[in-house]
Coordinates of C-alpha atoms and ligand atoms in Angstrom, one line a residue:
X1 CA -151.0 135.2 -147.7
X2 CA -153.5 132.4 -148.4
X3 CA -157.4 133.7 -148.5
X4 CA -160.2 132.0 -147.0
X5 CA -161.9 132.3 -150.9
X6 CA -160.8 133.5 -153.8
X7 CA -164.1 134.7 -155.8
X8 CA -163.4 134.7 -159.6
X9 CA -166.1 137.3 -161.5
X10 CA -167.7 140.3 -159.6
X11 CA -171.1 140.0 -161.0
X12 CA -174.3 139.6 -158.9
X13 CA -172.7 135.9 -158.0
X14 CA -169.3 137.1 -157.1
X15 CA -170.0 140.2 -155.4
X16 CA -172.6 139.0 -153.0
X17 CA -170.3 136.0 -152.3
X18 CA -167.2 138.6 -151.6
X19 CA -169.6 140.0 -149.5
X20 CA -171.3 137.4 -147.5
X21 CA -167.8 135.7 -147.2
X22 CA -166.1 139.3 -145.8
X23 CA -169.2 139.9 -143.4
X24 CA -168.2 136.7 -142.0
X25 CA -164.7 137.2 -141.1
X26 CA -163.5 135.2 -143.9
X27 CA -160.7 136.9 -145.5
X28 CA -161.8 137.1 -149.4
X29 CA -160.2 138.5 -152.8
X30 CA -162.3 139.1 -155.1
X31 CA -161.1 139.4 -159.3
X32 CA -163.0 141.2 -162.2
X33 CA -161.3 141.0 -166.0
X34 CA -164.0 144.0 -166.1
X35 CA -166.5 145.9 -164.4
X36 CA -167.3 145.3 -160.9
X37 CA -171.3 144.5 -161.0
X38 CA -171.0 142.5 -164.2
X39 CA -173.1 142.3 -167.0
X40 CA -176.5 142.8 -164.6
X41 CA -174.8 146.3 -163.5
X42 CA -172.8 147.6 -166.4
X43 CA -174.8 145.6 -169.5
X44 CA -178.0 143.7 -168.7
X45 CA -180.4 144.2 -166.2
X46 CA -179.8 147.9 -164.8
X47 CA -179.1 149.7 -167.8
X48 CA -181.7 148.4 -169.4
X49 CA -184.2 149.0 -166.8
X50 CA -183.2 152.2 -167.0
X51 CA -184.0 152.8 -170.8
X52 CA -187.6 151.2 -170.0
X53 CA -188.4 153.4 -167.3
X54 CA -188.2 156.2 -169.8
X55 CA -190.1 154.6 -172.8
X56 CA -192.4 153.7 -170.2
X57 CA -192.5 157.4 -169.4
X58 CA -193.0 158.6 -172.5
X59 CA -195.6 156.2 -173.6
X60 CA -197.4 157.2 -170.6
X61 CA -197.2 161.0 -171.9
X62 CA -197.8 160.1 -175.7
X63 CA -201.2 158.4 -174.1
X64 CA -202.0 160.7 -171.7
X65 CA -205.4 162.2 -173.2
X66 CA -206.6 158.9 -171.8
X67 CA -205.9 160.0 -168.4
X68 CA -207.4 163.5 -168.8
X69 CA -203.6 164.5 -169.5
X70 CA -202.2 166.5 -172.8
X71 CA -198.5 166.8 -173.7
X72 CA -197.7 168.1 -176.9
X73 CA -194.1 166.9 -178.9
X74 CA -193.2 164.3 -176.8
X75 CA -189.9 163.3 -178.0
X76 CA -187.8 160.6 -176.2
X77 CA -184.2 162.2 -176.1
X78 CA -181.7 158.7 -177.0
X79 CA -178.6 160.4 -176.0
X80 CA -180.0 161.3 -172.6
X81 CA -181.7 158.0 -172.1
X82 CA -178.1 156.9 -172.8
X83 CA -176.7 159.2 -170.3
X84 CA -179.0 158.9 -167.3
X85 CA -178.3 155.4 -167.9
X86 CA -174.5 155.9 -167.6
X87 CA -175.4 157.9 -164.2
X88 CA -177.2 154.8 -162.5
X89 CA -174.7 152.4 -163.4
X90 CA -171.6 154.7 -162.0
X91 CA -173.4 155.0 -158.8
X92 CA -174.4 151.3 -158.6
X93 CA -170.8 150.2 -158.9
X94 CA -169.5 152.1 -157.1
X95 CA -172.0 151.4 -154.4
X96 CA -170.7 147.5 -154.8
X97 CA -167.3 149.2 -154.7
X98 CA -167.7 150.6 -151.3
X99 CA -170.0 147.1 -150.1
X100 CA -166.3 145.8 -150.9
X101 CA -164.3 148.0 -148.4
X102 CA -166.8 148.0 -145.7
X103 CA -166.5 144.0 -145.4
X104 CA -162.9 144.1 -145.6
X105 CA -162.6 141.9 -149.6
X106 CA -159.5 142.7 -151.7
X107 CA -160.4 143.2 -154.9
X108 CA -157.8 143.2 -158.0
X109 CA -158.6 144.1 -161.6
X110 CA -157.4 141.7 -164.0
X111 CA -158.3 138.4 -166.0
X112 CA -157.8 135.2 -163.3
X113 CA -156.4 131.6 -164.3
X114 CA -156.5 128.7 -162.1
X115 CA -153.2 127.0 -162.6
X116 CA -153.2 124.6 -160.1
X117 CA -153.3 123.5 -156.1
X118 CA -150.5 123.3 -153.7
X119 CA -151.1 122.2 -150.2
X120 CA -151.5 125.6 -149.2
X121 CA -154.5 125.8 -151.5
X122 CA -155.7 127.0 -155.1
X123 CA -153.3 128.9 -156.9
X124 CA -155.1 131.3 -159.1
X125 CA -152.7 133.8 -161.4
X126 CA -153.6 137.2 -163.2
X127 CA -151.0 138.8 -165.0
X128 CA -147.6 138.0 -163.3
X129 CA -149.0 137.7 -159.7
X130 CA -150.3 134.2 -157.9
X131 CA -152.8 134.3 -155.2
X132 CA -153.6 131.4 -153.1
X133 CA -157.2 130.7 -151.9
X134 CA -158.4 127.7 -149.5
X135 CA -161.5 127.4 -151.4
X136 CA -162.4 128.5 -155.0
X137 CA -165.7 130.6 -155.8
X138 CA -166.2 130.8 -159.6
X139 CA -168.7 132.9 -161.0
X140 CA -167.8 133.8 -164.2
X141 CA -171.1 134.4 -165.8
X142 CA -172.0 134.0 -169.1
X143 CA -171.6 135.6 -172.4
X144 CA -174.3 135.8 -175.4
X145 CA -174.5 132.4 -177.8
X146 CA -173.8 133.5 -181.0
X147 CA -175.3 131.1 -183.7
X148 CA -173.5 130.1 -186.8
X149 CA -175.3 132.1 -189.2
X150 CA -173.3 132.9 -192.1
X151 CA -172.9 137.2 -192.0
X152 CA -173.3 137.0 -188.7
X153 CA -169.7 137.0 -187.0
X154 CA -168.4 139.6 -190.0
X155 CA -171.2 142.2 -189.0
X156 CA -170.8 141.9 -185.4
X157 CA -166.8 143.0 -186.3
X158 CA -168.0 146.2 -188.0
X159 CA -170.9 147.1 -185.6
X160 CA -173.7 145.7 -187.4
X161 CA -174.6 143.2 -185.4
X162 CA -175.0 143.9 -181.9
X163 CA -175.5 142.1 -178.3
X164 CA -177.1 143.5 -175.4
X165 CA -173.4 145.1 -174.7
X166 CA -173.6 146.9 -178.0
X167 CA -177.4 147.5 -178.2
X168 CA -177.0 149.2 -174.4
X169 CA -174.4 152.0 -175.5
X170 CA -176.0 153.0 -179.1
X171 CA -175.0 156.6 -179.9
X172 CA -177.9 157.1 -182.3
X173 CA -181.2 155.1 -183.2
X174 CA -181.4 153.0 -185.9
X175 CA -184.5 153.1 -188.0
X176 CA -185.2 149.3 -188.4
X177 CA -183.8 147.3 -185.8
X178 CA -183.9 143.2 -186.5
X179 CA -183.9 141.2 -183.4
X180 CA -183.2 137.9 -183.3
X181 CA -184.7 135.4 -180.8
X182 CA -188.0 136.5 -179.3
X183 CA -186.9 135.5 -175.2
X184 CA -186.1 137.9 -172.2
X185 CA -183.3 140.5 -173.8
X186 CA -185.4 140.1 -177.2
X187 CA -188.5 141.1 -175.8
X188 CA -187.2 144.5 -173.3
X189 CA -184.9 145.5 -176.2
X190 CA -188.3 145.6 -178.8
X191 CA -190.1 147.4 -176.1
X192 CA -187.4 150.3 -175.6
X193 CA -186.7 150.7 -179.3
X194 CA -190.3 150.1 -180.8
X195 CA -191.3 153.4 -178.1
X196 CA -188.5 154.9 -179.0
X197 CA -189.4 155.3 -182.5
X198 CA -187.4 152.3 -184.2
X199 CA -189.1 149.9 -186.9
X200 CA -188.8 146.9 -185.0
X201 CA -189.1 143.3 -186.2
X202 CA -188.0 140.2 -184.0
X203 CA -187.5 137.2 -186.1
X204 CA -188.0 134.3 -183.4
X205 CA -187.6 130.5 -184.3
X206 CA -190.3 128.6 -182.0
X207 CA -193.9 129.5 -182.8
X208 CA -194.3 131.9 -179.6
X209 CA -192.7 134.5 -178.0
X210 CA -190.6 134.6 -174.3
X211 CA -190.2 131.2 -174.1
X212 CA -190.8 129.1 -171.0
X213 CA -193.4 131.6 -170.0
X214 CA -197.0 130.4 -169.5
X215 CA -198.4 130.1 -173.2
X216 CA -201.8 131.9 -172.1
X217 CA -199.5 135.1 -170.8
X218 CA -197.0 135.2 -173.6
X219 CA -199.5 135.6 -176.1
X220 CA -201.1 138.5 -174.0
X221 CA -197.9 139.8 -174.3
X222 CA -197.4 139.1 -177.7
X223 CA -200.7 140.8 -179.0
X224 CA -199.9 144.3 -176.9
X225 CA -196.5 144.2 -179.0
X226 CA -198.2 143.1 -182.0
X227 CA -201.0 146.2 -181.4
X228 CA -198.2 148.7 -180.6
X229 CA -196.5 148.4 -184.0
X230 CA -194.1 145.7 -183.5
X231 CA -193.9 142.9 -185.9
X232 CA -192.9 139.5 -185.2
X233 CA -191.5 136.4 -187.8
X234 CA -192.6 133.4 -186.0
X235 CA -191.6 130.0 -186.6
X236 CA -188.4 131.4 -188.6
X237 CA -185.1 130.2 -189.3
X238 CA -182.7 132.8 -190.1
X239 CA -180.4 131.7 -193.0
X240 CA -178.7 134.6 -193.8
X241 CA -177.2 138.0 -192.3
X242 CA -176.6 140.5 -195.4
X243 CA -174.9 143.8 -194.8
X244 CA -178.3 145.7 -194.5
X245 CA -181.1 142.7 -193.9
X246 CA -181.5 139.6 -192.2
X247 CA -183.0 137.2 -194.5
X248 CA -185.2 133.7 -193.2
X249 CA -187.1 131.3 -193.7
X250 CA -190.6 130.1 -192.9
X251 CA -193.4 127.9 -194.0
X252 CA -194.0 130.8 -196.7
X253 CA -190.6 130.3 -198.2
X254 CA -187.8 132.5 -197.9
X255 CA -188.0 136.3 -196.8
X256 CA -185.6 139.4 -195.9
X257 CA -186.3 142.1 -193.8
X258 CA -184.4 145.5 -193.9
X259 CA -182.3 146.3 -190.8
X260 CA -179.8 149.3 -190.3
X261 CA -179.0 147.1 -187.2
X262 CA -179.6 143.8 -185.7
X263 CA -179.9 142.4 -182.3
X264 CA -178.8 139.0 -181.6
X265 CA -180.7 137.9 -178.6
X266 CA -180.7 133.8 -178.3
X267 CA -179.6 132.6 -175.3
X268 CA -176.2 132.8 -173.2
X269 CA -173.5 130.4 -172.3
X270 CA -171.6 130.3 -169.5
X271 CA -168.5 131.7 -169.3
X272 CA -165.6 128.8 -168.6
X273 CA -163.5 129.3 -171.9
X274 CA -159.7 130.4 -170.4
X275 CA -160.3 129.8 -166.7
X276 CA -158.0 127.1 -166.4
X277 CA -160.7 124.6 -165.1
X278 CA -159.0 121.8 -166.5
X279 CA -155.9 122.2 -164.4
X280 CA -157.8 121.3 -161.0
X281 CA -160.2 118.9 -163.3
X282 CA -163.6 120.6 -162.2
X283 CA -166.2 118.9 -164.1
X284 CA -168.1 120.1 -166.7
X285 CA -171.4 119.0 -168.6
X286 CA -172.7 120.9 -171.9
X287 CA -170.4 124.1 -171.4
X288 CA -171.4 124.6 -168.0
X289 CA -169.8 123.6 -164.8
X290 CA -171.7 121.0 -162.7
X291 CA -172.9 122.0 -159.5
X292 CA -174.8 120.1 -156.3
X293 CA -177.4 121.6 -154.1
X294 CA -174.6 123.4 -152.3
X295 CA -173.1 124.9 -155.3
X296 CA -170.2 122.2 -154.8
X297 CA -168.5 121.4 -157.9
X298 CA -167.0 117.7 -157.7
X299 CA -164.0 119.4 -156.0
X300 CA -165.3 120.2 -152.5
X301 CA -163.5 123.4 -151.9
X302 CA -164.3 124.7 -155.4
X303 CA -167.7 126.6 -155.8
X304 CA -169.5 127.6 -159.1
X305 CA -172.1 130.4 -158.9
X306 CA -174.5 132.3 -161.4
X307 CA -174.8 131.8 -165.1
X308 CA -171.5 130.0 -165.0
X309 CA -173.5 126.6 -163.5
X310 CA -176.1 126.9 -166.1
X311 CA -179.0 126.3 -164.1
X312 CA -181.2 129.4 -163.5
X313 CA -179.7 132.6 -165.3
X314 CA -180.9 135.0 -163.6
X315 CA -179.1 138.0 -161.0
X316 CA -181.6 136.6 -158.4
X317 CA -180.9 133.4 -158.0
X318 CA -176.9 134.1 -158.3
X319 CA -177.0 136.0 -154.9
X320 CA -178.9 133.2 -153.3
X321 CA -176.5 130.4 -154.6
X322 CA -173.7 133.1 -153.4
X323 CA -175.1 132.9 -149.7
X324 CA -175.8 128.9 -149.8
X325 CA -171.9 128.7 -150.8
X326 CA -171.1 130.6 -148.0
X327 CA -173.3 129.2 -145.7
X328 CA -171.7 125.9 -146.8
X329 CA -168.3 127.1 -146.2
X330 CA -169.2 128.5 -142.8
X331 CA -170.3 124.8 -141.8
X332 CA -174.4 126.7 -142.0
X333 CA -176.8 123.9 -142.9
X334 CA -178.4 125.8 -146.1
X335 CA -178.9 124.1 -149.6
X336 CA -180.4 125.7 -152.6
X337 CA -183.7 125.3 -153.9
X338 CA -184.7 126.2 -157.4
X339 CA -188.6 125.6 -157.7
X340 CA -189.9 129.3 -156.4
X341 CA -187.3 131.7 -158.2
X342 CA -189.6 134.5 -159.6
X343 CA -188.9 135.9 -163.0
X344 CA -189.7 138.3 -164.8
X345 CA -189.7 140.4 -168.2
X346 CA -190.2 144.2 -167.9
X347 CA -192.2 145.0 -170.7
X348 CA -195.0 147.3 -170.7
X349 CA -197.2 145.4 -169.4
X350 CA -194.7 143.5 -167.2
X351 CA -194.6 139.7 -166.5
X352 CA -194.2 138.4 -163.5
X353 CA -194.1 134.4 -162.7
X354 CA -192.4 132.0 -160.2
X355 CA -193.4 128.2 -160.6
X356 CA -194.9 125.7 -162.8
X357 CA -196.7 127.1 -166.3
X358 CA -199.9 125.1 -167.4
X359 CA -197.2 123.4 -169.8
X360 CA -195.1 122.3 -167.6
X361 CA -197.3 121.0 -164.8
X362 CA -199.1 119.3 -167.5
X363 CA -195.9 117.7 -168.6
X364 CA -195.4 116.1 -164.8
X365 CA -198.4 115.5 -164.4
X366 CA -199.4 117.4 -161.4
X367 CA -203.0 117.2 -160.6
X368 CA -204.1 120.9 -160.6
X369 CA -206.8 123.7 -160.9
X370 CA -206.3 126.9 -162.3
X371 CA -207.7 130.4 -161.1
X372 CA -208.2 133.1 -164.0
X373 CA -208.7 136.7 -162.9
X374 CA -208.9 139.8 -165.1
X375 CA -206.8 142.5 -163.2
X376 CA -209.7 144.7 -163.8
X377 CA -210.6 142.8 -160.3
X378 CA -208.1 144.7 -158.9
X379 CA -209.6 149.0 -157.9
X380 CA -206.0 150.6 -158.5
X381 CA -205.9 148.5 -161.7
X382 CA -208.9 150.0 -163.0
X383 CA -208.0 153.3 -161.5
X384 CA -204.8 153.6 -163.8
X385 CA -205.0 151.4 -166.8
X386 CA -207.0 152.4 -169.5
X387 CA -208.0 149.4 -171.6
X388 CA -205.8 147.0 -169.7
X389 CA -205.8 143.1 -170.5
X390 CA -204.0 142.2 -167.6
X391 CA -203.9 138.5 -166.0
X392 CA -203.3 137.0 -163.0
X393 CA -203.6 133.3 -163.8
X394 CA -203.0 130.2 -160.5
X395 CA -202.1 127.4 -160.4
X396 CA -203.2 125.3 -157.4
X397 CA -202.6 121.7 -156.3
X398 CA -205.7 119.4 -156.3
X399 CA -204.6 117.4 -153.4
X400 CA -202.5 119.7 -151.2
X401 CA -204.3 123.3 -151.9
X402 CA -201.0 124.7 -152.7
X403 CA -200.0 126.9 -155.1
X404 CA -197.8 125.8 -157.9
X405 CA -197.3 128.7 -159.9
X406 CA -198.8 132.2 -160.1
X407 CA -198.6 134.1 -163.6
X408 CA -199.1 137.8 -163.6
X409 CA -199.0 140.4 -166.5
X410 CA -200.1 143.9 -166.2
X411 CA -198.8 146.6 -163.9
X412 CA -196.4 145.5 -160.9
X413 CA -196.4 142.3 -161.8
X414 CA -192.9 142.4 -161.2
X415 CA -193.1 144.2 -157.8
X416 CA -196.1 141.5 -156.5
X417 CA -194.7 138.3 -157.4
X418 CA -191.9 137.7 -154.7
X419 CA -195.3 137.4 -152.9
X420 CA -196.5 134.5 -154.8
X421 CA -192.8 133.2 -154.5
X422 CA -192.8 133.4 -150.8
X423 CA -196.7 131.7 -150.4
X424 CA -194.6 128.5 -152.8
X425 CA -191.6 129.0 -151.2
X426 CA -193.0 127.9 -147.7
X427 CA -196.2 125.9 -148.9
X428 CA -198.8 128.2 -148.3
X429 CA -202.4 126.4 -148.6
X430 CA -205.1 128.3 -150.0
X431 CA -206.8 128.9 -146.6
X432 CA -203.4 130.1 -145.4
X433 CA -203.5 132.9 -148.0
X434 CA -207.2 134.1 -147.5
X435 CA -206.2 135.1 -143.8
X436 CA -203.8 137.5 -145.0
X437 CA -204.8 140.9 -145.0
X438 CA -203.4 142.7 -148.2
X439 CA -203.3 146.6 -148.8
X440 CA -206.1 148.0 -150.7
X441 CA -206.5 149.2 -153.3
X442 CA -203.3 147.3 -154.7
X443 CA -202.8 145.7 -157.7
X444 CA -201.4 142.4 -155.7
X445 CA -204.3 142.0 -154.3
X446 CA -205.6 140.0 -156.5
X447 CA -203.6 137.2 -155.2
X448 CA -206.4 136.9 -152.5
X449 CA -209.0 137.9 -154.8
X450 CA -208.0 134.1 -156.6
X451 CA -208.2 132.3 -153.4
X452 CA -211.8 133.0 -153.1
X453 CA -212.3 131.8 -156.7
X454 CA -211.9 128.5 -156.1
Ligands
NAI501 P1 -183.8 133.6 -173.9 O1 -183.4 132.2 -173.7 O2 -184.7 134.3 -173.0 O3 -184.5 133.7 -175.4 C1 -183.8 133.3 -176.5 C2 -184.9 133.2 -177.7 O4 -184.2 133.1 -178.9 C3 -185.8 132.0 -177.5 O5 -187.1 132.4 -177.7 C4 -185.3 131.1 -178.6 O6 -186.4 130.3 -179.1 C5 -184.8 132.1 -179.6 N1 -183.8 131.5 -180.6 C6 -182.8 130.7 -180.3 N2 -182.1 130.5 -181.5 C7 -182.7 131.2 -182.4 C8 -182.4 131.4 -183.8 N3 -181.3 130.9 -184.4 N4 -183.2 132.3 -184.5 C9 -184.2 132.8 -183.9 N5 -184.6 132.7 -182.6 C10 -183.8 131.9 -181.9 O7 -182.4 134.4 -174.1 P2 -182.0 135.9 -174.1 O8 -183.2 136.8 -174.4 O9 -180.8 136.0 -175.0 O10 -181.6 136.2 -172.6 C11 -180.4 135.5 -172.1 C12 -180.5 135.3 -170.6 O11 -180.5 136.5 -169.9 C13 -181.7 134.5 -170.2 O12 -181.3 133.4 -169.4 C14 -182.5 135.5 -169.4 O13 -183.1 134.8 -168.3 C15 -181.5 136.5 -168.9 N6 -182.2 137.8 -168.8 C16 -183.1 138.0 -167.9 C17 -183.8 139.2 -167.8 C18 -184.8 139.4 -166.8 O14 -184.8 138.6 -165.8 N7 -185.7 140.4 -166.9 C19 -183.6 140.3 -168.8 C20 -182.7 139.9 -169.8 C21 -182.0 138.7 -169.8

C-alpha cells in the first residue's frame, strides 16, 4: 500500500503528527528505532519532571518549620524516585500507544532509511521491508552535542560521563556530580541532585547561567542555586576530563574539581546522521534540515519537524509545527509562527518566559518600557513563600502598548506564562489586559497587577 505520510521518529513531533494526520482520515505509519514518546517521554522532559517534583517535595519538608510544619529524617529515597519515574513514563507511552490505535496510524519498530522516490512516492526501508509514503514527515529529533574534550568520549564508554539518558536512570547517587554547561538540562539536573544530597558543581563557559534567558532573571536564579549549596565555575573552559575530575580553565588559571560522575549538558544537535537524506537531496544547513514557515523542506512533499529543523527545541513547539504540517498537507491555510513560544526551566523557583529579553529587544532595537514587580504583589505568593525573590518583569512596546515579552520566576511561573504567550500571541494592548478579570488570589495575577504600573 502507499500511505498518505510516512512519519519518521515518534517523539512529541512525530507522534502528534501521526496523530493529527490519522484524525484526519489520512492513512499514516509511523517508525520509532526506540521508544514511542521520544526523548521528552522516555529521557528529557517527563522523567525529569518527575524527579523535581520530589526534590521539590522534600525541600518543601526539609523547610517546613517555616510553614509552622516539622518532619523529622527526611530522606529522599533515589531508587524510588527512579521507580515512580519508570511508572509515569510506562503509562505515558502507552497512553501515546493507544492515541495511535484510536486514529487508525500503523506504527512499526525499527530504524527507517529513505532510499529514494518512485512515482508511487517515498520509499522508506527498515530492516528488509520498504514502505511507500506520498509525503515524508521527519522528526527525528536530536541527540546531545558532545564536545571534543580529550577524556571525554573514553569516560562516557565506561559510565563516567553521562547525558541526560544516563543521568535519568542512575542506580545510586554520586557524591560530586560535575555538570557541564550551565543551560536548561544543566540547570534541572543541579537542582534534583544538589536536593538530593549530591555535591554539585556546574562548570559553564559564558559568564551567566541558562542562557538566552533575561539576564536580570537568570541571575535571580543563579543566586537561589548559589545560596542552596551549589557551586558554579563561570567563564570556564574545560580542558580536560580525568578519570575522577574535570579539570578547566579560567581567568585564575587552571583548576580541577573532583567528580565521581559528570554531566555533559551543552546543547543538542539534530538527529539527520543515517536517514538517507541525501538520496532525495533534502537540504540541509549547519546539521539541521532547512525548513519554511510550513515546515516544508525544499522538497514539497517532505516535512521536517521538532529538534530535527533546528529552530526552537522544545516538545512544545514540535507539536505545533506537527499540526501546521498537517494542516498544510490537508490544503488548511496555517503557517508557523515562532515569536510567542513560552519556555521554561523547572527549577525551584521555576522560570517562565515567552518573548523578547531586555537583551534582545535591545539588540533590535525595539522601543520599549519595562514593568518590574516583586511577586510579593501577588496574596497567594506571600501566603506560601517564605522569603521569596520572585519576579515578574514586562516588556511593553512604546508605540503599540503591546507586550513583547513577560519574564516570570517564582512559583507557577511555568503554569502562568501560556497566559502571557497568548496576550503576544494575539497582540493584546495593555488596556486589553486590564479588562480581564483574573482569579484571586493567584500568583498570575500579577500579570494585571503590571498593567497598572505603567
Ligand atoms: P542549552 O543550550 O540550554 O545549554 C547549554 C549550556 O552549555 C549553555 O549555557 C552553553 O553556554 C554551555 N556550554 C556550551 N559548551 C560548553 C563547554 N564546552 N563547556 C561549558 N559549557 C558549555 O542546552 P542543554 O541544557 O543541553 O539542553 C538541550 C536542549 O534541550 C535545549 O534546546 C533545551 O531547550 C531543551 N530542554 C528543554 C527543557 C525545558 O524546556 N524545560 C528541559 C531540558 C532541555
Amino acid at each position: 500500500m502507499v500511505y498518505d505520510l510516512i512519519v519518521i521518529g515518534a517523539g512529541p513531533g512525530g507522534y502528534v503528527g501521526a496523530e493529527r494526520a490519522g484524525h484526519a482520515g489520512l492513512s499514516a505509519l509511523l517508525i520509532e528505532k526506540r521508544a514511542l514518546g521520544g526523548v521528552c517521554l522516555n529521557e528529557g522532559c517527563i522523567p525529569s519532571k518527575t524527579l523535581l517534583n520530589s526534590a521539590k517535595i522534600a525541600d518543601y519538608a526539609k523547610n517546613g518549620n517555616q510553614y509552622g510544619v516539622s518532619a523529622e529524617n527526611v530522606k529522599l529515597d533515589h531508587t524510588a524516585v527512579i521507580n515512580r519515574k519508570n511508572k509515569a513514563v510506562r503509562t505515558l507511552v502507552a497512553g501515546v500507544s493507544m492515541k495511535m490505535k484510536n486514529n487508525g496510524v500503523t506504527v512499526v519498530n525499527g530504524e527507517a532509511v529513505i532510499t529514494g522516490r518512485s512515482t508511487e512516492g517515498y520509499q522508506v526501508k527498515v530492516d528488509a521491508t520498504v514502505y511507500t509514503g506520498k509525503r515524508l514527515m521527519i522528526a527525528t529529533g536530536s541527540e546531545p552535542a558532545m564536545p571534543a574534550i580529550p577524556g571525554l568520549k573514553e569516560g562516557y564508554a565506561y559510565g563516567f560521563v553521562l547525558t541526560n539518558r544516563e543521568i535519568l536512570d542512575l542506580k545510586t547517587l554520586p557524591e560530586k556530580l560535575v555538570i557541564i554547561g550551565g543551560g536548561v538540562i544543566g540547570l534541572e539536573m543541579a537542582s534534583y541532585f544538589n536536593s538530593a544530597g549530591c555535591k554539585v558543581t556546574v562548570v559553564e563557559m559564558l559568564d551567566h547561567i541558562a542562557g538566552p534567558t533575561d539576564r536580570e532573571i537568570s541571575s535571580i536564579l543563579y543566586n537561589n542555586y548559589k545560596k542552596a549549596g551549589v557551586d558554579f565555575k563561570l567563564s570556564a573552559k574545560v580542558t580536560e576530563i580525568t578519570s575522577d575530575s574535570v579539570v578547566f580553565e579560567t581567568s585564575e588559571g587552571v583548576q580541577t574539581v573532583a567528580a565521581d560522575k559528570v554531566l555533559v549538558s551543552i546543547g543538542r544537535k539534530p538527529k539527520i546522521e543515517g536517514l538517507g537524506l541525501e538520496n532525495i537531496h533534502v537540504q540541509t544547513e549547519r546539521g539541521r534540515i532547512v525548513t519554511d514557515e510550513h515546515m516544508q523542506t525544499n522538497i514539497p512533499e517532505v516535512y521536517a519537524v521538532g529538534d530535527v529543523n533546528g529552530v526552537s527545541m522544545l516538545a512544545h513547539t514540535a507539536y505545533r509545527e506537527a499540526e501546521v504540517c498537517i494542516n498544510t498537507i490537508l490544503g488548511q491555510k496555517d503557517r508557523m509562527r515562532y515569536h510567542a513560544i513560552p519556555s521554561v526551566i523547572y527549577t525551584n523557583p521555576e522560570v517562565g518566559s515567552v518573548g523578547e529579553t531586555e537583551e534582545s529587544a535591545k539588540e533590535k532595537g525595539l522601543e520599549f518600557d519595562i514593568v518590574k514587580l516583586p511577586l510579593a504583589y501577588s496574596g497567594r505568593y506571600v501566603a506560601e513563600t517564605s522569603r521569596g525573590d520572585g519576579i515578574i518583569k514586562v516588556l511593553i512596546h512604546r508605540k503599540y502598548r503591546t507586550l513583547l515579552g513577560v519574564h516570570i520566576i517564582g512559583s507557577y511561573a511555568s503554569e502562568i506564562i501560556y497566559g502571557a504567550a497568548m496576550m503576544i500571541e494575539t497582540e493584546m494592548r495593555v488596556e486589553d489586559i486590564r479588562q480581564i478579570v483574573f482569579p484571586h488570589p493567584t500568583v498570575g495575577e500579577v500579570i494585571r497587577e503590571a498593567m497598572w504600573e505603567l
